[in-house]
Tab-separated table of C-alpha atoms in Angstrom:
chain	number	residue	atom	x	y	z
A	1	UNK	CA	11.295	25.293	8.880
A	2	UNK	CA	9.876	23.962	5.814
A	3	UNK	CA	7.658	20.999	5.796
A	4	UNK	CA	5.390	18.573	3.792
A	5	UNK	CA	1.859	18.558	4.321
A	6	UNK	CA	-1.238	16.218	3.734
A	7	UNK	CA	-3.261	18.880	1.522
A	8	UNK	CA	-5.928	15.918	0.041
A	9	UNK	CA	-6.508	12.150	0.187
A	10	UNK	CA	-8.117	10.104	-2.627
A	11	UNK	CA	-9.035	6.095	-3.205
A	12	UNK	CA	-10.875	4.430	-6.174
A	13	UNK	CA	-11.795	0.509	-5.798
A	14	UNK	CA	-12.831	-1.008	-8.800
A	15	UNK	CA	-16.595	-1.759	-8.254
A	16	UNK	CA	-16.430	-5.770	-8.775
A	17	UNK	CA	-16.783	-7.502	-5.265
A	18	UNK	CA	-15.343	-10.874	-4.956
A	19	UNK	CA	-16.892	-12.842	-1.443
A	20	UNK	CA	-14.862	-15.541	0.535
A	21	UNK	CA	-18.386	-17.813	-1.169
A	22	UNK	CA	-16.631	-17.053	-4.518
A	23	UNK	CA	-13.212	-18.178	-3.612
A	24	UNK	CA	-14.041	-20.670	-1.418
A	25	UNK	CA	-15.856	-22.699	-4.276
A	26	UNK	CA	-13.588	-22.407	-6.782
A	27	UNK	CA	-10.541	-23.578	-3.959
A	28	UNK	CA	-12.479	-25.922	-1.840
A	29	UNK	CA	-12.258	-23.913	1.525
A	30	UNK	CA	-14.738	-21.782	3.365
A	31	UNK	CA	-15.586	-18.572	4.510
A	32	UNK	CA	-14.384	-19.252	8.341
A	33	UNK	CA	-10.719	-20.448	6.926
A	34	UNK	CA	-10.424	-17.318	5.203
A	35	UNK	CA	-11.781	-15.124	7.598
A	36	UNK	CA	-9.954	-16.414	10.576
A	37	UNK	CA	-6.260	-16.430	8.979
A	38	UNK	CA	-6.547	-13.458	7.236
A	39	UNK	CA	-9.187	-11.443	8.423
A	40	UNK	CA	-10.400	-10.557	5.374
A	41	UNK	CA	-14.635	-10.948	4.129
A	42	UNK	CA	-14.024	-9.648	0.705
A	43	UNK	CA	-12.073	-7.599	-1.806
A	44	UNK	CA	-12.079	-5.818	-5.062
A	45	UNK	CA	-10.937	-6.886	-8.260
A	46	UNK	CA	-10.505	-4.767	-11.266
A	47	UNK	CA	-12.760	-5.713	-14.206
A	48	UNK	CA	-11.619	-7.234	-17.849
A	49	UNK	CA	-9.523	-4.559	-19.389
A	50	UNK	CA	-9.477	-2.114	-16.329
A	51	UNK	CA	-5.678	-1.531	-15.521
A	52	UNK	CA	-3.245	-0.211	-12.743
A	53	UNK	CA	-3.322	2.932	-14.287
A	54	UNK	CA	-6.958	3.583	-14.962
A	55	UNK	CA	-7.013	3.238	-10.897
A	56	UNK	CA	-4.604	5.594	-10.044
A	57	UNK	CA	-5.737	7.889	-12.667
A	58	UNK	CA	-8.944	7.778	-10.775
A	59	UNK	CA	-7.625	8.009	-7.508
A	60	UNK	CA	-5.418	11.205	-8.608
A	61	UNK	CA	-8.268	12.737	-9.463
A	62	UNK	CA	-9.993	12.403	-6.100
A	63	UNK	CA	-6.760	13.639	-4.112
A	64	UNK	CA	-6.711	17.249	-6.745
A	65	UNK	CA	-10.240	17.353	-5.681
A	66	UNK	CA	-10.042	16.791	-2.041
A	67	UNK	CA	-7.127	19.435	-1.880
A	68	UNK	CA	-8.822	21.999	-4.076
A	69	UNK	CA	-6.990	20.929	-6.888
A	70	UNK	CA	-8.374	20.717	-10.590
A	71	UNK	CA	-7.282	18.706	-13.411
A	72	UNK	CA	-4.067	20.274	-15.021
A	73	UNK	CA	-3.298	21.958	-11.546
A	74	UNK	CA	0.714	22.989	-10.900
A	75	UNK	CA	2.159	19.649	-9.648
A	76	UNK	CA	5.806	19.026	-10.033
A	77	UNK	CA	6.245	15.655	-9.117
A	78	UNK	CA	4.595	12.712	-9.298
A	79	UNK	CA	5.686	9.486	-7.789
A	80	UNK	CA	3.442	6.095	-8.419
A	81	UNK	CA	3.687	2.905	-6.030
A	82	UNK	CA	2.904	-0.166	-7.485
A	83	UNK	CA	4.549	-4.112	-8.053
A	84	UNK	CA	1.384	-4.295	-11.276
A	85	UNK	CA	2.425	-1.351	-13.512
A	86	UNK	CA	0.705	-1.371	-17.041
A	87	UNK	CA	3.701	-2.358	-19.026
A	88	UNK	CA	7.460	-3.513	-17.801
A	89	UNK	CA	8.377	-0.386	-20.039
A	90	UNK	CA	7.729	2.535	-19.908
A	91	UNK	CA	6.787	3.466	-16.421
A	92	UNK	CA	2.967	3.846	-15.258
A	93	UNK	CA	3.887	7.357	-13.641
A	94	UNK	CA	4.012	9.714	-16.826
A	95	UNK	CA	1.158	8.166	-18.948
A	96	UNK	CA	-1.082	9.414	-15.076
A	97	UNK	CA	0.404	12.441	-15.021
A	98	UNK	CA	-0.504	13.077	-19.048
A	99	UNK	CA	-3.913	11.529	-18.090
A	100	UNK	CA	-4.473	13.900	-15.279
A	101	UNK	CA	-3.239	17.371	-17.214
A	102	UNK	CA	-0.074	18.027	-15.272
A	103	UNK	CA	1.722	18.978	-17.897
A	104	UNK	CA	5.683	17.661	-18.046
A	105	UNK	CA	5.541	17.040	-14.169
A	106	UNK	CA	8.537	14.661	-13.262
A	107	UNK	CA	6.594	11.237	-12.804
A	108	UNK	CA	8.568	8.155	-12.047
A	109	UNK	CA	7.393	5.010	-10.261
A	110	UNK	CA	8.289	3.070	-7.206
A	111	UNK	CA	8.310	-0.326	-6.674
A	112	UNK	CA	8.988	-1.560	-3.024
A	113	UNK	CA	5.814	-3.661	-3.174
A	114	UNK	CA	3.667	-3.405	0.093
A	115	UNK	CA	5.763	-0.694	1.871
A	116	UNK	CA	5.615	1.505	-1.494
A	117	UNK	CA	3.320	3.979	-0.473
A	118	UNK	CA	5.541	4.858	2.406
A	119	UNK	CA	8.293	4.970	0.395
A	120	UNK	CA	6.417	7.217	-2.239
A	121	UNK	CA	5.786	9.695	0.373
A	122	UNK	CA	9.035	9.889	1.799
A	123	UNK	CA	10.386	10.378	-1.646
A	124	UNK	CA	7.554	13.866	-2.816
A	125	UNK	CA	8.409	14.890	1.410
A	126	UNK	CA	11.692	15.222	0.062
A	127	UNK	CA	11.555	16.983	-2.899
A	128	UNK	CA	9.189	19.606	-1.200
A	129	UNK	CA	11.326	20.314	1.750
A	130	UNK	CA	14.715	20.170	-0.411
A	131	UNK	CA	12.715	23.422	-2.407
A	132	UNK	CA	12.519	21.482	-5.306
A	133	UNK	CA	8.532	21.218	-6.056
A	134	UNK	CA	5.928	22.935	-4.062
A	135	UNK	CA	3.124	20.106	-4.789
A	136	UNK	CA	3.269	16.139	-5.346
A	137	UNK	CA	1.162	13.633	-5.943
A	138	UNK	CA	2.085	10.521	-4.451
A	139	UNK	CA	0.028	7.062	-5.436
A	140	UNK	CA	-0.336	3.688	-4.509
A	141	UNK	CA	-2.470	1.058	-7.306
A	142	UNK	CA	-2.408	-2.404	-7.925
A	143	UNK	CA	-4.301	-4.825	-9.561
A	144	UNK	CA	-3.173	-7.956	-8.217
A	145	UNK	CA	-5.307	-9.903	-9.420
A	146	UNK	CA	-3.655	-9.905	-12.585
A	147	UNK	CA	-0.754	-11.824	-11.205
A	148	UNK	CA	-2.370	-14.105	-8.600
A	149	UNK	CA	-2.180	-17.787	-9.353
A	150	UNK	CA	-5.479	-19.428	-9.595
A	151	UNK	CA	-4.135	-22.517	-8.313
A	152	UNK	CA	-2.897	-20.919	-5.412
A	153	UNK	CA	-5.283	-20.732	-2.895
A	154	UNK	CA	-2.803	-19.039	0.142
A	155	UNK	CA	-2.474	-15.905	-2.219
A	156	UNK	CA	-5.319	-15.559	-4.322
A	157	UNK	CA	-7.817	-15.466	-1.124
A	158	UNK	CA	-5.206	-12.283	0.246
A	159	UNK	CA	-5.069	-9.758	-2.265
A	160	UNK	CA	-7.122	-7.142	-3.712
A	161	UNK	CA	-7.104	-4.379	-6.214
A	162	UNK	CA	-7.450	-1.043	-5.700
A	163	UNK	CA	-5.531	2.963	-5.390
A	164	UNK	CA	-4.977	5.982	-3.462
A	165	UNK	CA	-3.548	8.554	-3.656
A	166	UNK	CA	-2.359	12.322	-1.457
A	167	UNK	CA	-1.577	15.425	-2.470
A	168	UNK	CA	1.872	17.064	-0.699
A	169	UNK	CA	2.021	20.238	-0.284
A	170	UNK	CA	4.919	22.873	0.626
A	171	UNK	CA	4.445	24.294	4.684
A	172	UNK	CA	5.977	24.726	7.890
A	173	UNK	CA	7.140	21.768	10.097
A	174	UNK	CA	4.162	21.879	12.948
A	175	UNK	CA	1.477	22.700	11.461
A	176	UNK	CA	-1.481	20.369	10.846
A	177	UNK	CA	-0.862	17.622	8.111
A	178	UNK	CA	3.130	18.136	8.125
A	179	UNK	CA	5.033	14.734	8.352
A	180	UNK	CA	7.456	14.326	11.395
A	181	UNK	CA	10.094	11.506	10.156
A	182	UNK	CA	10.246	8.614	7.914
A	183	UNK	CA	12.468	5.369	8.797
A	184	UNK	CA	12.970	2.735	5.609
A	185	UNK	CA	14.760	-0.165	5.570
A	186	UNK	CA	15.472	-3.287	3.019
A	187	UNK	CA	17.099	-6.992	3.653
A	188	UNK	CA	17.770	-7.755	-0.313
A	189	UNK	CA	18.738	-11.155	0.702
A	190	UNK	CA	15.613	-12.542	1.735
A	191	UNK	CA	14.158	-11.476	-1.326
A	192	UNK	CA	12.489	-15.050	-2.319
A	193	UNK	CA	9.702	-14.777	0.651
A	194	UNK	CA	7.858	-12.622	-1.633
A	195	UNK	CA	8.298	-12.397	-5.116
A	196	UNK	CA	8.170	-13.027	-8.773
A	197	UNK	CA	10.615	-15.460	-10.256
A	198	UNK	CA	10.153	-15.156	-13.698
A	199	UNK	CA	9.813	-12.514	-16.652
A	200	UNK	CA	12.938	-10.295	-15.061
A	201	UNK	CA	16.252	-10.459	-16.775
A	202	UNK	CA	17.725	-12.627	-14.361
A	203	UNK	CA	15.272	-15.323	-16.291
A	204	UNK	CA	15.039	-13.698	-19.493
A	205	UNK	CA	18.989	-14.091	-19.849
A	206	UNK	CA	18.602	-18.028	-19.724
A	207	UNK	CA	17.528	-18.008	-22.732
A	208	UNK	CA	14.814	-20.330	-20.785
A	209	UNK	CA	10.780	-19.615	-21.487
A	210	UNK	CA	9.547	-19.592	-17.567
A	211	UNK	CA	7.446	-22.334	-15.788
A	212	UNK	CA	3.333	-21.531	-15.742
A	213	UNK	CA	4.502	-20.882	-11.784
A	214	UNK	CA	7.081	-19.006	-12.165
A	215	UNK	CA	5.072	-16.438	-13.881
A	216	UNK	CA	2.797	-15.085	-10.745
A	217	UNK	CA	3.329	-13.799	-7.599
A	218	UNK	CA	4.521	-16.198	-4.617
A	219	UNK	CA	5.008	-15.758	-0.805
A	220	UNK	CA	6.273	-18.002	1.543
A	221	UNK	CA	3.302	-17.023	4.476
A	222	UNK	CA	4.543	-18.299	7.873
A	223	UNK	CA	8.100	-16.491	7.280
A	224	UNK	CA	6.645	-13.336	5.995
A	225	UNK	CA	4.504	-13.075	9.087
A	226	UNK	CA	7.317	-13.267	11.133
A	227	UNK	CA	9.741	-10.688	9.431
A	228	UNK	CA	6.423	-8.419	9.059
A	229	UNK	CA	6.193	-7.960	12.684
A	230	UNK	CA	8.798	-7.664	13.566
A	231	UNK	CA	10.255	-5.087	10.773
A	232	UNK	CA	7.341	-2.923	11.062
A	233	UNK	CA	7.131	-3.055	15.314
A	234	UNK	CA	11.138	-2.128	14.801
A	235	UNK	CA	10.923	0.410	12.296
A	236	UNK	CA	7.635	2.432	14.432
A	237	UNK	CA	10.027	2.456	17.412
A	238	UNK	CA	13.157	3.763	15.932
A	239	UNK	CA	11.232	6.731	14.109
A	240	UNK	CA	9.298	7.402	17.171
A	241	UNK	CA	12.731	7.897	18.832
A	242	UNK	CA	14.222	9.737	16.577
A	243	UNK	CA	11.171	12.450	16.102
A	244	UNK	CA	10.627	12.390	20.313
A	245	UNK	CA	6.676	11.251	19.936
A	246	UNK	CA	5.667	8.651	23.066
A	247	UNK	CA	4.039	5.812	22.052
A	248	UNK	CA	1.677	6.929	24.490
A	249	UNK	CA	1.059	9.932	22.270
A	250	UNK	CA	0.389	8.048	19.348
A	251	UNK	CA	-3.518	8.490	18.526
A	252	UNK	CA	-3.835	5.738	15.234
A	253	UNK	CA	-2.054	3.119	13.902
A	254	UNK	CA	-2.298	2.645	10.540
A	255	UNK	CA	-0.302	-0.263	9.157
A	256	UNK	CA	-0.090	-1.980	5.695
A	257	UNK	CA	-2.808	-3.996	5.933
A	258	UNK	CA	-1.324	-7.443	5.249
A	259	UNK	CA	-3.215	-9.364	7.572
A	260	UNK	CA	-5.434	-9.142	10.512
A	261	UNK	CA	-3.291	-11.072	13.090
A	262	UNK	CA	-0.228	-9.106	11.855
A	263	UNK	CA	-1.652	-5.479	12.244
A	264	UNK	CA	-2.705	-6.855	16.257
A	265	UNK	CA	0.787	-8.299	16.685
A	266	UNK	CA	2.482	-5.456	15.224
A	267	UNK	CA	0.410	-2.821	17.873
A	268	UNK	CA	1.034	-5.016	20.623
A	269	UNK	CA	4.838	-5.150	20.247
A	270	UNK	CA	4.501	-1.397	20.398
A	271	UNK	CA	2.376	-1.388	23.486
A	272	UNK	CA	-0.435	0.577	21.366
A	273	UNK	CA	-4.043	-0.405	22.358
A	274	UNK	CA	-5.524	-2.151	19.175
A	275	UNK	CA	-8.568	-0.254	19.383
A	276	UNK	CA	-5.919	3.045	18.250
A	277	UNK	CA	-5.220	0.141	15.085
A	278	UNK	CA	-7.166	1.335	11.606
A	279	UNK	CA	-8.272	-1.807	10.600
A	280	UNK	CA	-10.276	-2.217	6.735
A	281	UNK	CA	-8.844	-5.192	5.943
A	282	UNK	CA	-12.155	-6.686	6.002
A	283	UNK	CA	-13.424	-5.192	3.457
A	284	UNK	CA	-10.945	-4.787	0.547
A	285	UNK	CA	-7.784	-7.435	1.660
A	286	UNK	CA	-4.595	-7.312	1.028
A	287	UNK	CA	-4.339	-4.137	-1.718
A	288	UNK	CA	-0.220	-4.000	-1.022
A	289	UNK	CA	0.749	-0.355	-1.998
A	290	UNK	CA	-2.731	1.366	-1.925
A	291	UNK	CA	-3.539	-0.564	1.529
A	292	UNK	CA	-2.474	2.631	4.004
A	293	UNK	CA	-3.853	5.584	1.993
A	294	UNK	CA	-7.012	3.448	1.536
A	295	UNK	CA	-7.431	2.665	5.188
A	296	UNK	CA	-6.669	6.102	5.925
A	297	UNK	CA	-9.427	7.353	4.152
A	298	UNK	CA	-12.159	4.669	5.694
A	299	UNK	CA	-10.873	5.995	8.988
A	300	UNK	CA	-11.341	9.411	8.722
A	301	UNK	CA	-14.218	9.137	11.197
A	302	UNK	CA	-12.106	8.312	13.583
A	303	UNK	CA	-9.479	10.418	12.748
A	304	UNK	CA	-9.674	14.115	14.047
A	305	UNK	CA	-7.479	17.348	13.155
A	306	UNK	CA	-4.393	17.553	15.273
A	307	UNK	CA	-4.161	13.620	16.018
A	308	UNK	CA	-0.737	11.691	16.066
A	309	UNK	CA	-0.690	9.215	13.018
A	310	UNK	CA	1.985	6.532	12.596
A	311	UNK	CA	2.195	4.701	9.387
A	312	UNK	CA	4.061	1.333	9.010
A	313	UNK	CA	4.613	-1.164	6.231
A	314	UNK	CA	6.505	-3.895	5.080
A	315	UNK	CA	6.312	-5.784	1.761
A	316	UNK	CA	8.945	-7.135	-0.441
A	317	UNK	CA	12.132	-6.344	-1.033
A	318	UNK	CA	12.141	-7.154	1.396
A	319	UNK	CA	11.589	-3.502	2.479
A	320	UNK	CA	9.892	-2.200	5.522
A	321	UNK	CA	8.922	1.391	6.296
A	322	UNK	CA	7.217	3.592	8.720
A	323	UNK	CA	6.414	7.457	8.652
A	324	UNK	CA	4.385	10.153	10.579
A	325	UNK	CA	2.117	12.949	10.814
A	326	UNK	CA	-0.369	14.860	12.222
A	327	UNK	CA	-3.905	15.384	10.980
A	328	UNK	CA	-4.794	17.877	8.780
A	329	UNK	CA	-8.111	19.337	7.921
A	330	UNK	CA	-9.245	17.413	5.193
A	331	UNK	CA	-11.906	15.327	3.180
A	332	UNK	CA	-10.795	12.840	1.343
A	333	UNK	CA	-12.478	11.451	-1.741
């Protein structure tokens, strides 16, 4: 039975570091606030001029390589996450592809915010296993930092920039890296606990020039948290039930990394010991649609051929996803 399988795995961060110290001068907290609501030490931001594509141009690249793959290889599809594209119009996805050689390779992008990734993946697993393309390339950039508020301090301390991307490939349903199930969801009318109001036609069409606020991305925290666990600890359980995998069997947990407390919460609702939780939040935040492929690749040391992997996210939309696989034989880059 034919099958889509992990063939490569590749992440770029964009090298400027920005410390809790930074933020916590310019919004008049501290390192411990930060660190013990969200988990996170520090993240990447992209530099002056550096853009969502340039990063998942960058972290295409690495996925070709890791599989094997050069520049100009035979990819049909190509299917970019992200809420930051370059431009409201045209879509991110075809300037990559052009970037990265493949030729007139479909290339669309997805936007279901944090849960993108997953739904990126479903979308190339798809297309492979319908017969339609025997290679994708599925990626997940942002550069949030380009719509943060900097008089917000709950989001601007959260989010990061960064990509990364995998490389699908056509095989048979068992065999290492093929994906078992994927289980998506959406609850459109909750939309306003993470969004942004204005610069969408449903402003534009006032005739009304939006509010400085209105402009950048806004969350409303203590409901998200709530809906985040419980989405993603729902949406785990039904696809483990529907593919027959124990949750007992399950060897990592790798969720969107939103936030520490929410990753712990999520794994106990599921009864999964948090030590099988991939956990980089530390280190890069909040980076929405690149968060799971880049904590997959930090936790390839802990991650051996043949293990159970369950993936979970949930983001705006709201939208909420989960997917999973076994291990393949890889190195990412």
């Amino acid at each position: 039975m034919p099958a889509a399988i992990l063939g490569g795995l590749g992440t770029y961060l964009p090298p400027r570091r920005v410390s809790n110290e930074e933020l916590a001068d310019r919004f008049d907290t501290s390192d411990e606030w930060i660190r013990t609501r969200t988990g996170i030490r520090q993240r990447r931001w992209a530099d002056t001029g550096q853009s969502t594509g340039d990063l998942a141009t960058e972290a295409g690249h690495r996925a070709l390589k890791s599989a094997g793959l050069c520049l100009g290889a035979d990819v049909g599809l190509v299917v970019l996450a992200t809420t930051t594209p370059d431009h409201p119009c045209p879509a991110t996805a075809p300037d990559v592809a052009a970037r990265l050689g493949l030729g007139q390779a479909a290339a669309y992008d997805i936007s279901a915010v944090c849960s993108g990734f997953v739904y990126a993946l479903e979308v190339a697993a798809n297309a492979i296993e319908a017969g339609r393309v025997d290679t994708a390339l599925v990626i997940g950039a942002e550069t949030y930092s380009t719509i943060l508020n900097p008089h917000d301090r709950t989001t601007s301390v959260i989010f990061g920039d960064g990509a990364g991307a995998a490389v699908l490939r056509k095989g048979d349903a068992g065999q290492l890296g093929s994906f078992a199930g994927f289980d998506l969801g959406t609850d459109g009318a909750n939309k306003d606990l993470i969004w942004i109001p204005g610069g969408g036609s449903r402003q534009r069409s006032t005739h009304r020039e939006p509010e400085a606020e209105e402009r950048y991305f806004a969350m409303q925290g203590k409901k998200v948290f709530a809906s985040a666990v419980r989405r993603m600890a729902g949406s785990s359980a039904a696809l483990l039930d529907h593919i027959g995998w124990s949750v007992e069997s399950v060897n990592h947990l790798v969720g969107h990394q939103a936030n520490v407390r929410i990753l712990r919460a999520v794994a106990d609702q599921l009864g999964i010991d948090s030590q099988r939780a991939v956990i980089n939040i530390d280190r890069v935040g909040n980076t929405s649609a690149a968060s799971i492929p880049l904590a997959l690749a930090d936790a390839t040391g802990q991650i051996a051929p043949g293990d159970r992997v369950l993936l979970t996210a949930f983001g705006g939309g709201l939208t909420w996803g989960s997917a999973a696989l076994t291990w393949p034989d890889i190195s990412p880059v």
